[in-house]
Short mmCIF file of C-alpha atoms in Angstrom, two decimals:
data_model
loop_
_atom_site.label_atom_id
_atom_site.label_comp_id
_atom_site.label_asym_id
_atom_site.label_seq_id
_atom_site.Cartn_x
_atom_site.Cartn_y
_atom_site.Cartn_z
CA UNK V 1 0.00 0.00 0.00
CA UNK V 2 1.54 3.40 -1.18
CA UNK V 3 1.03 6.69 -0.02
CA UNK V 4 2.65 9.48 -2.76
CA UNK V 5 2.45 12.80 -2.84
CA UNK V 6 4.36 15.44 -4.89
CA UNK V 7 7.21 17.91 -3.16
CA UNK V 8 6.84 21.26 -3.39
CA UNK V 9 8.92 23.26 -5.91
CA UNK V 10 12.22 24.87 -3.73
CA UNK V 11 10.99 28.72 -4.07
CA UNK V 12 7.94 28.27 -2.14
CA UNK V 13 9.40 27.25 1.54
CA UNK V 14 5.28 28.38 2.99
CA UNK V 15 3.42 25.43 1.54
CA UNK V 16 4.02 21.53 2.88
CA UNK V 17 5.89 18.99 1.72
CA UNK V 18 4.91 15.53 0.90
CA UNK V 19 7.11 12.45 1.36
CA UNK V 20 6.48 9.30 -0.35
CA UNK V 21 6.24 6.02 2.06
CA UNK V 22 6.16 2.68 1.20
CA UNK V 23 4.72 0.00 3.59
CA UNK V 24 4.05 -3.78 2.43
CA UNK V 25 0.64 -5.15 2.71
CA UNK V 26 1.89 -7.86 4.59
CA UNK V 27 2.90 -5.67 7.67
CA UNK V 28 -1.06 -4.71 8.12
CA UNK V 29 -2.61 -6.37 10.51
CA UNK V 30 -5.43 -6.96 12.92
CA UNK V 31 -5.33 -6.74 17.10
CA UNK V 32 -7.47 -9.40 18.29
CA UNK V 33 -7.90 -7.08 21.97
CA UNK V 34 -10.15 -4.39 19.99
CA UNK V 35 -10.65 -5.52 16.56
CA UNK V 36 -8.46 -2.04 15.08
CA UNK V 37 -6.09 -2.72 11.99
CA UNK V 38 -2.70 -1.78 12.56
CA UNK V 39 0.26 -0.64 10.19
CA UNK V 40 3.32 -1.80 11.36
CA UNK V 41 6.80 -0.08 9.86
CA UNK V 42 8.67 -3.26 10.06
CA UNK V 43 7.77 -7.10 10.88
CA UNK V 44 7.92 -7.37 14.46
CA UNK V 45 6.62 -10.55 15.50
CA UNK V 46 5.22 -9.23 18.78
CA UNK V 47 3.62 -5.99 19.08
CA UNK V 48 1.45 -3.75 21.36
CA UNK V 49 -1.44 -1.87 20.20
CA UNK V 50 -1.60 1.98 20.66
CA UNK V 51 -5.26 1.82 21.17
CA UNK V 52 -6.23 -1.00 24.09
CA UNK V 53 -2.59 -1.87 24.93
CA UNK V 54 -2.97 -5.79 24.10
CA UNK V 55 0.33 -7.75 22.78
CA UNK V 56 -0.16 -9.54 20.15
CA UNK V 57 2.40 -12.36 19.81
CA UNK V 58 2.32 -13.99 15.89
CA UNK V 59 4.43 -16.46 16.59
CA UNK V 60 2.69 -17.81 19.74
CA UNK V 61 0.85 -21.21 18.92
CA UNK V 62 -1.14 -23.55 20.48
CA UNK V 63 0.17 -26.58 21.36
CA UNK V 64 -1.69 -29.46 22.21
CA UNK V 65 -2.25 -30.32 25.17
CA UNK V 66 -1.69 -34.53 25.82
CA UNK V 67 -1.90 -35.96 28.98
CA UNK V 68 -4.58 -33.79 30.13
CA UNK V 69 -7.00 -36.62 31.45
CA UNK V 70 -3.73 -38.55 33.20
CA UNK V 71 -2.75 -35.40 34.94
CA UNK V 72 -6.88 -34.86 36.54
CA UNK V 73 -6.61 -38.73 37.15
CA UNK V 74 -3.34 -38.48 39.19
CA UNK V 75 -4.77 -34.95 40.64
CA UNK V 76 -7.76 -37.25 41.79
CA UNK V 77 -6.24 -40.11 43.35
CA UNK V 78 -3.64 -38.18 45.61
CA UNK V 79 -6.35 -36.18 46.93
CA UNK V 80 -8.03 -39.85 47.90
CA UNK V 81 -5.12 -41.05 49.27
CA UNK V 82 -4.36 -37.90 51.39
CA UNK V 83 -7.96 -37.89 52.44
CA UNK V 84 -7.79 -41.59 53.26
CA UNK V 85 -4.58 -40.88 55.53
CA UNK V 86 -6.31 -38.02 57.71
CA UNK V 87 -9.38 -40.32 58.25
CA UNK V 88 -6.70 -43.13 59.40
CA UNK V 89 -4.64 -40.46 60.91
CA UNK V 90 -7.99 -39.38 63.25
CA UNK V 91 -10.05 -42.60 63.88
CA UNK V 92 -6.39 -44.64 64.37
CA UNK V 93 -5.68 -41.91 66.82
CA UNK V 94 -9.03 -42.13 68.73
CA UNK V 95 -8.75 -45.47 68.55
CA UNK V 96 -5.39 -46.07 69.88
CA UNK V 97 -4.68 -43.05 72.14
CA UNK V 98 -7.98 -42.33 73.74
CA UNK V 99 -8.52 -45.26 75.84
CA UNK V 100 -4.86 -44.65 77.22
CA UNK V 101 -5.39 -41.09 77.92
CA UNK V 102 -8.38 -41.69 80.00
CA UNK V 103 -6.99 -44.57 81.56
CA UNK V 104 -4.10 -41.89 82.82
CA UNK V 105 -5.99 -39.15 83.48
CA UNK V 106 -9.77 -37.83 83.08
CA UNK V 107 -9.07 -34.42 83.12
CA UNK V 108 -6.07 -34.68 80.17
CA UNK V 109 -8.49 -37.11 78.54
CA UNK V 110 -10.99 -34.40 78.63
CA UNK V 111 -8.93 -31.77 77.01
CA UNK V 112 -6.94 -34.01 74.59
CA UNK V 113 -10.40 -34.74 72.87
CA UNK V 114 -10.94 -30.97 72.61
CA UNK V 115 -8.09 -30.60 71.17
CA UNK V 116 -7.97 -33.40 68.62
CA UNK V 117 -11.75 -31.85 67.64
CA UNK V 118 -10.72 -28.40 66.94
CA UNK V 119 -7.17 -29.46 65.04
CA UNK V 120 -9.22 -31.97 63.07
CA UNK V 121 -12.03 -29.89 62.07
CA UNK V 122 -9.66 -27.21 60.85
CA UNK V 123 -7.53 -29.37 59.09
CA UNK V 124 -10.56 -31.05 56.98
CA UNK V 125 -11.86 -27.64 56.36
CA UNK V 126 -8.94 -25.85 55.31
CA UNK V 127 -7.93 -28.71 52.95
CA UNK V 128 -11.27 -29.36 51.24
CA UNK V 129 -11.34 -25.22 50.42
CA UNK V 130 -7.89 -25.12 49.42
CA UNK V 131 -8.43 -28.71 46.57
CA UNK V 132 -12.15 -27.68 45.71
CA UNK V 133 -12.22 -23.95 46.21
CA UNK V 134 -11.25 -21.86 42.31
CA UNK V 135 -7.96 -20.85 42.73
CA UNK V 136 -8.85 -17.77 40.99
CA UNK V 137 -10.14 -17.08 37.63
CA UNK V 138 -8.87 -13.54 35.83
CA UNK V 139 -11.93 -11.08 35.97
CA UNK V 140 -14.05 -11.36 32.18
CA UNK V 141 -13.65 -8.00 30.00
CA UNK V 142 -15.15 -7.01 27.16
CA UNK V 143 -12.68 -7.60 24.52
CA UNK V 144 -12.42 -8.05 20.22
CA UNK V 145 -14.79 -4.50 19.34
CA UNK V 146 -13.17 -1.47 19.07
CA UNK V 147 -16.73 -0.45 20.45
CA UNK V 148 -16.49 -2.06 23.57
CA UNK V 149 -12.83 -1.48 24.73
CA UNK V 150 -11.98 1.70 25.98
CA UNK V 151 -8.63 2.93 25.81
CA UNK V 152 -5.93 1.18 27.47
CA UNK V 153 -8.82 -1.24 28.96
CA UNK V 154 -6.32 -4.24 27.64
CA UNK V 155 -3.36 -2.70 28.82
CA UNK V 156 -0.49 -5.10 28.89
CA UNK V 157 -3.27 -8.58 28.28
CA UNK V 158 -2.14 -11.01 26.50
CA UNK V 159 -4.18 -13.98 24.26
CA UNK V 160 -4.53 -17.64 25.82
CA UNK V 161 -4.50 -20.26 22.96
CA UNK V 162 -5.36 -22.45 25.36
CA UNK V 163 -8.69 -20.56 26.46
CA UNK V 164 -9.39 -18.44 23.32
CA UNK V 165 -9.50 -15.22 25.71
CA UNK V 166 -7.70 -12.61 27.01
CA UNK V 167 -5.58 -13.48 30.31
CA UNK V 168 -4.15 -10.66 32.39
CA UNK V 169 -0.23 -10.07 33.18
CA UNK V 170 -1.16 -11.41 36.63
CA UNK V 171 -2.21 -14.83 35.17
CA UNK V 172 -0.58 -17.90 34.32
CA UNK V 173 -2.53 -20.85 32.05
CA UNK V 174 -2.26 -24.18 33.97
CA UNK V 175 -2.39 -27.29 31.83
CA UNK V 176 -3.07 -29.64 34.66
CA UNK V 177 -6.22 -27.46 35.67
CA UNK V 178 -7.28 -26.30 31.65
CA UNK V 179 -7.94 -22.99 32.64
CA UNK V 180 -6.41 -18.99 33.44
CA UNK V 181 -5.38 -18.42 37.03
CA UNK V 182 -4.78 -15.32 38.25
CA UNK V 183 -1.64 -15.00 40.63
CA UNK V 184 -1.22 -18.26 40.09
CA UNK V 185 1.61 -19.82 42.76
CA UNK V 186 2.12 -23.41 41.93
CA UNK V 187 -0.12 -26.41 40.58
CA UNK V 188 -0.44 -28.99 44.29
CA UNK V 189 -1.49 -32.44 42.82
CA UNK V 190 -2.03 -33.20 46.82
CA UNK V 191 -4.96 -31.05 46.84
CA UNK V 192 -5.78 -31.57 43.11
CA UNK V 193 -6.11 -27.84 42.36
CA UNK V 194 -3.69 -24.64 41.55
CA UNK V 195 -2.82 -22.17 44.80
CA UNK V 196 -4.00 -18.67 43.14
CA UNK V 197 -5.19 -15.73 44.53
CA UNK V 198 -8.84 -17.16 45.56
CA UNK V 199 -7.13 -20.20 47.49
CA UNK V 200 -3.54 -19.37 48.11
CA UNK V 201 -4.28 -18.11 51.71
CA UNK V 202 -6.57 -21.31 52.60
CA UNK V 203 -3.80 -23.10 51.34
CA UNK V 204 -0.98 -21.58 53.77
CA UNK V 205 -3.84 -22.39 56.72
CA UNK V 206 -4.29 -25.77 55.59
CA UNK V 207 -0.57 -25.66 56.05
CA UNK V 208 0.01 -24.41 59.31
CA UNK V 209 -3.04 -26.75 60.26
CA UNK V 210 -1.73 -29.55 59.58
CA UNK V 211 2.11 -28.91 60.66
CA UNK V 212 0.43 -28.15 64.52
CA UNK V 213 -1.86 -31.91 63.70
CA UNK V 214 1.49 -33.69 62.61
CA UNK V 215 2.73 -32.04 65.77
CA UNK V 216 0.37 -32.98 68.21
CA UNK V 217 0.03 -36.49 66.88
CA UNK V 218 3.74 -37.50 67.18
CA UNK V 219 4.03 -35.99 70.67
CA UNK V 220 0.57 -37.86 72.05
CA UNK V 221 1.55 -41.10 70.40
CA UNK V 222 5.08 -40.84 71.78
CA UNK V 223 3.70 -39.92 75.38
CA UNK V 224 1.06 -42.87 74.77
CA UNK V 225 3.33 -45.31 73.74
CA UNK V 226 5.94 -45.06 76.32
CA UNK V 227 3.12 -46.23 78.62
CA UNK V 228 2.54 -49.23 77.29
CA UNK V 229 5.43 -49.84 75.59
CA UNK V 230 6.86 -53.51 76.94
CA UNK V 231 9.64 -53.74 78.85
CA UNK V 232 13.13 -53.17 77.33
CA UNK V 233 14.88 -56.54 77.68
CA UNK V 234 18.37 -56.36 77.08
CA UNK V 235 21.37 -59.27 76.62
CA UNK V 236 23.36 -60.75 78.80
CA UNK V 237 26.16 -57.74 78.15
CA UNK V 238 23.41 -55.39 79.91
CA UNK V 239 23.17 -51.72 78.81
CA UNK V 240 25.35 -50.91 81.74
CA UNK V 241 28.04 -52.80 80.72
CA UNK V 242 27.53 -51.66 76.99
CA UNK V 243 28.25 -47.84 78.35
CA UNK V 244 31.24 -48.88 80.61
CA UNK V 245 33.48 -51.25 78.53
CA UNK V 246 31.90 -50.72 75.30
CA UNK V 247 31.09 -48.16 72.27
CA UNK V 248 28.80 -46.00 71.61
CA UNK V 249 27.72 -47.77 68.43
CA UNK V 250 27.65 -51.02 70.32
CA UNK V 251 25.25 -49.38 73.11
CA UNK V 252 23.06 -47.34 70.34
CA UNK V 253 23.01 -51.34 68.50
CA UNK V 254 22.04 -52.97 72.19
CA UNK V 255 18.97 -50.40 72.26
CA UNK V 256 17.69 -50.70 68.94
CA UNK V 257 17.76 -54.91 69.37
CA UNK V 258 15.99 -54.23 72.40
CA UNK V 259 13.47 -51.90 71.36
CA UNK V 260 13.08 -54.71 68.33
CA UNK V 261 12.72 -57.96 70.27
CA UNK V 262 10.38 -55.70 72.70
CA UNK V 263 8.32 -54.38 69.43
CA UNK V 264 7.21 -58.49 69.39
CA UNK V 265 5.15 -58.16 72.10
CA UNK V 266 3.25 -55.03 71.03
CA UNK V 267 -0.31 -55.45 70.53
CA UNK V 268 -2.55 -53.88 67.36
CA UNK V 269 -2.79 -50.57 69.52
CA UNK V 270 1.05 -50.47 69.68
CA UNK V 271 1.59 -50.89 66.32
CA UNK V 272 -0.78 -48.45 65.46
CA UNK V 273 1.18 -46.10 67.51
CA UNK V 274 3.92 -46.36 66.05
CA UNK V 275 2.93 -46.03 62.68
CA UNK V 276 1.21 -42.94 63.28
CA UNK V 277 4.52 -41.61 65.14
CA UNK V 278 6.99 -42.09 62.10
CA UNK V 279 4.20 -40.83 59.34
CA UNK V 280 3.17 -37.75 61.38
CA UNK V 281 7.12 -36.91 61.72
CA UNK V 282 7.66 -37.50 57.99
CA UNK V 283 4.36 -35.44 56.98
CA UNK V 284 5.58 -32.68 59.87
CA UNK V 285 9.21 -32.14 58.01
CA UNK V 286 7.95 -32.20 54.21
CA UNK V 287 5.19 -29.49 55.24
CA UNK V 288 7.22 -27.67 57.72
CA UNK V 289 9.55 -27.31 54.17
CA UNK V 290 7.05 -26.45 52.29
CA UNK V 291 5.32 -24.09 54.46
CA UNK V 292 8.78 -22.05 55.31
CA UNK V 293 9.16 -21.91 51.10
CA UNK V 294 5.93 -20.42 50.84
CA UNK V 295 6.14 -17.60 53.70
CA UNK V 296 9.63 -16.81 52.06
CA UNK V 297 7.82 -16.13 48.80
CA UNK V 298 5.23 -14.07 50.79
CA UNK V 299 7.82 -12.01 52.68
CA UNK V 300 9.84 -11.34 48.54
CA UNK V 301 6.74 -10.51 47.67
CA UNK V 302 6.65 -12.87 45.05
CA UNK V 303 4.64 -16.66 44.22
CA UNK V 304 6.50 -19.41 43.00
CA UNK V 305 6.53 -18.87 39.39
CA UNK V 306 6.85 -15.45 39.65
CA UNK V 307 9.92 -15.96 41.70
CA UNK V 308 11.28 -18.55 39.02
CA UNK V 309 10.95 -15.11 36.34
CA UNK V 310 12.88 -12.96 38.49
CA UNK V 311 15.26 -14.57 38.35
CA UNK V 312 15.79 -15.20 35.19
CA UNK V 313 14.95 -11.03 34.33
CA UNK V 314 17.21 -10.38 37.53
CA UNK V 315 15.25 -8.19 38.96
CA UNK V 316 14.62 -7.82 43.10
CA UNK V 317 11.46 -7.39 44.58
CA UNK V 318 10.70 -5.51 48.23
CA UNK V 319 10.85 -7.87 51.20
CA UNK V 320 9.28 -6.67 54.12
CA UNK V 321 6.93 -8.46 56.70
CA UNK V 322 4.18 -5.97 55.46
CA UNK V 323 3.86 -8.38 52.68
CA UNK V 324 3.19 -11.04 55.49
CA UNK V 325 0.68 -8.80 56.97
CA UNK V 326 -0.94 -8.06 53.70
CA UNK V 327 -1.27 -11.46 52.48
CA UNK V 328 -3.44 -12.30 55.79
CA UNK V 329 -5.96 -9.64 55.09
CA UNK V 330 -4.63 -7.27 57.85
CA UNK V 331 -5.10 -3.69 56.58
CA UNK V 332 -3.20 -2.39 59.65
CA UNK V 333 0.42 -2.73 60.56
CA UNK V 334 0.93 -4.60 63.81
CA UNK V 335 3.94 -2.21 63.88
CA UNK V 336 2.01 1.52 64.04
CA UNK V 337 1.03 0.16 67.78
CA UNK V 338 5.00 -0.05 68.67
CA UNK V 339 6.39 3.72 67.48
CA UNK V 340 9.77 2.92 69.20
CA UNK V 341 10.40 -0.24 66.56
CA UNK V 342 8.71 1.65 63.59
CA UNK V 343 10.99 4.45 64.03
CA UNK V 344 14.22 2.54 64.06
CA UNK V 345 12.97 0.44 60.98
CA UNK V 346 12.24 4.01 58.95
CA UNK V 347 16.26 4.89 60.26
CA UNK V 348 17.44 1.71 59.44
CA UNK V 349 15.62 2.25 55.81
CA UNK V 350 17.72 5.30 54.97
#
């Protein structure tokens, strides 16, 4: 497409002059955020437009999407099997520790069962709004009529292949979930679901929740097991003759063998115990892990993924415990009621 003109003749300086400019058809073309045709100087694969501020990326196309069905089937059936571990994890415990507990005292027994109530009623809670709870879908906006979108009402959107809609800077396309989320943290198969911005603070609960469970449990079955725990029954070397003459590897071997050939006499309670001491340790460190990851993100400032971008753009974001604060739906700083420590943070600032 040309646009020509003729120049002016040199003795008449007053009147305009015309340049001729050449553009190729193929460098017209269409944003798909209002619907205006655009004229682009050179081929530039990914361009913003001047009128709604959507990118257009030319290049960008969509791939298909296999294993869609396996990843919802494997979503499903490790949020049965964690569901199936805290019911074993509560009736095994009422089961094994509450007859023991009373037996001890009725007063403790009394309070444990409060307790066990509230941490188990949080726990369930918390994790069935975090796995069936939307993790956050981006808001819908009028988009593809330059009649409908105002000016800079797309500003900095991008188009999902996946959806065949806009999605917002602040959203991330999950492949496991087939949808947009917006601040999208992480996809959890253990819950089935993405942690966005409509689940990510149920999520941290659920968290903390069950760290305090995992907790609880190991130090009740420990304290109920060492009740009726059998006898330690050692060899003929005796323990106190293993810590005189012997090593310390050779007294740590004499307890284990005796905690072993004592561990035959348990009954179905015992065992119980026991199981439910070593998993609730094991759950307790892998969420205490995750759980100090994710307030670490919180106090950058950042989620997962968009932790995993800064570093690859290099860029730092503000960490401060108001980002804590904020995240938990405080508008107030616990810090404006203690002017002596908000002053020396504002000098320590400068």
């Amino acid at each position: 497409m040309d646009f020509a003109g003729s120049s002016p003749a040199p003795d008449h300086p007053s009147q305009e002059e015309f340049h001729v400019t050449s553009v190729a058809e193929e460098h017209e073309t269409t944003c798909w955020g209002c619907g205006s045709h655009l004229l682009l100087t050179s081929y530039a694969p990914i361009f913003k437009c001047g009128w709604c501020g959507a990118i257009t990326n030319q290049n960008a196309q969509k791939s298909e999407n296999k294993g869609f069905r396996w990843r919802r089937l494997r979503d499903w059936l490790f949020v049965c099997v964690l569901m199936i571990f805290m019911l074993f994890m509560m009736c095994g415990g009422v089961w094994a520790v509450y007859p023991v507990v009373f037996s001890i005292s009725y007063y403790w027994g009394i309070f444990h069962s409060i307790i066990t109530v509230i941490l188990s009623v949080t726990t369930t809670s918390t994790f069935f709004l975090a796995a069936f709870q939307c993790a956050g879908a981006p808001p819908f906006i009028p988009w593809g009529s330059y009649l409908v979108v105002e000016k800079g009402g797309l500003e900095n959107y991008t188009f999902c292949h996946y959806c065949s809609k806009p999605k917002s800077p602040r959203a991330h396309h999950c492949r496991s979930c087939g949808m947009c989320i917006l601040d999208m943290d992480h996809h959890c198969p253990f819950i089935g679901n993405c942690v966005g911005a409509a689940n990510h603070r149920t999520f941290i609960s659920f968290l903390i929740s069950a760290v305090i469970s995992t907790i609880y449990v190991s130090i009740t079955a420990a304290y109920v097991g060492f009740h009726i725990w059998p006898p330690l029954k050692y060899r003929s070397l005796g323990i106190s003759s293993a810590y005189s003459g012997g090593s310390a590897l050779r007294t740590v071997k004499e307890i284990i063998f005796a905690f072993l050939r004592s561990a035959e006499l348990l009954s179905a309670r015992g065992f119980v115990l026991a199981y439910l001491f070593v998993s609730s340790v094991s759950v307790e460190i892998g969420l205490s892990v995750l759980l100090w990851q994710q307030l670490c993100y919180i106090y950058e400032g950042n989620t997962y993924l968009s932790h995993l971008s800064s570093q690859r753009s290099d860029s730092v974001a503000e960490r401060d415990c108001q980002n804590i604060v904020r995240f938990f739906g405080c508008p107030y700083s616990a810090f404006r009621y203690l002017p002596r420590f908000q002053n020396s943070r504002k000098r320590h600032k400068k």
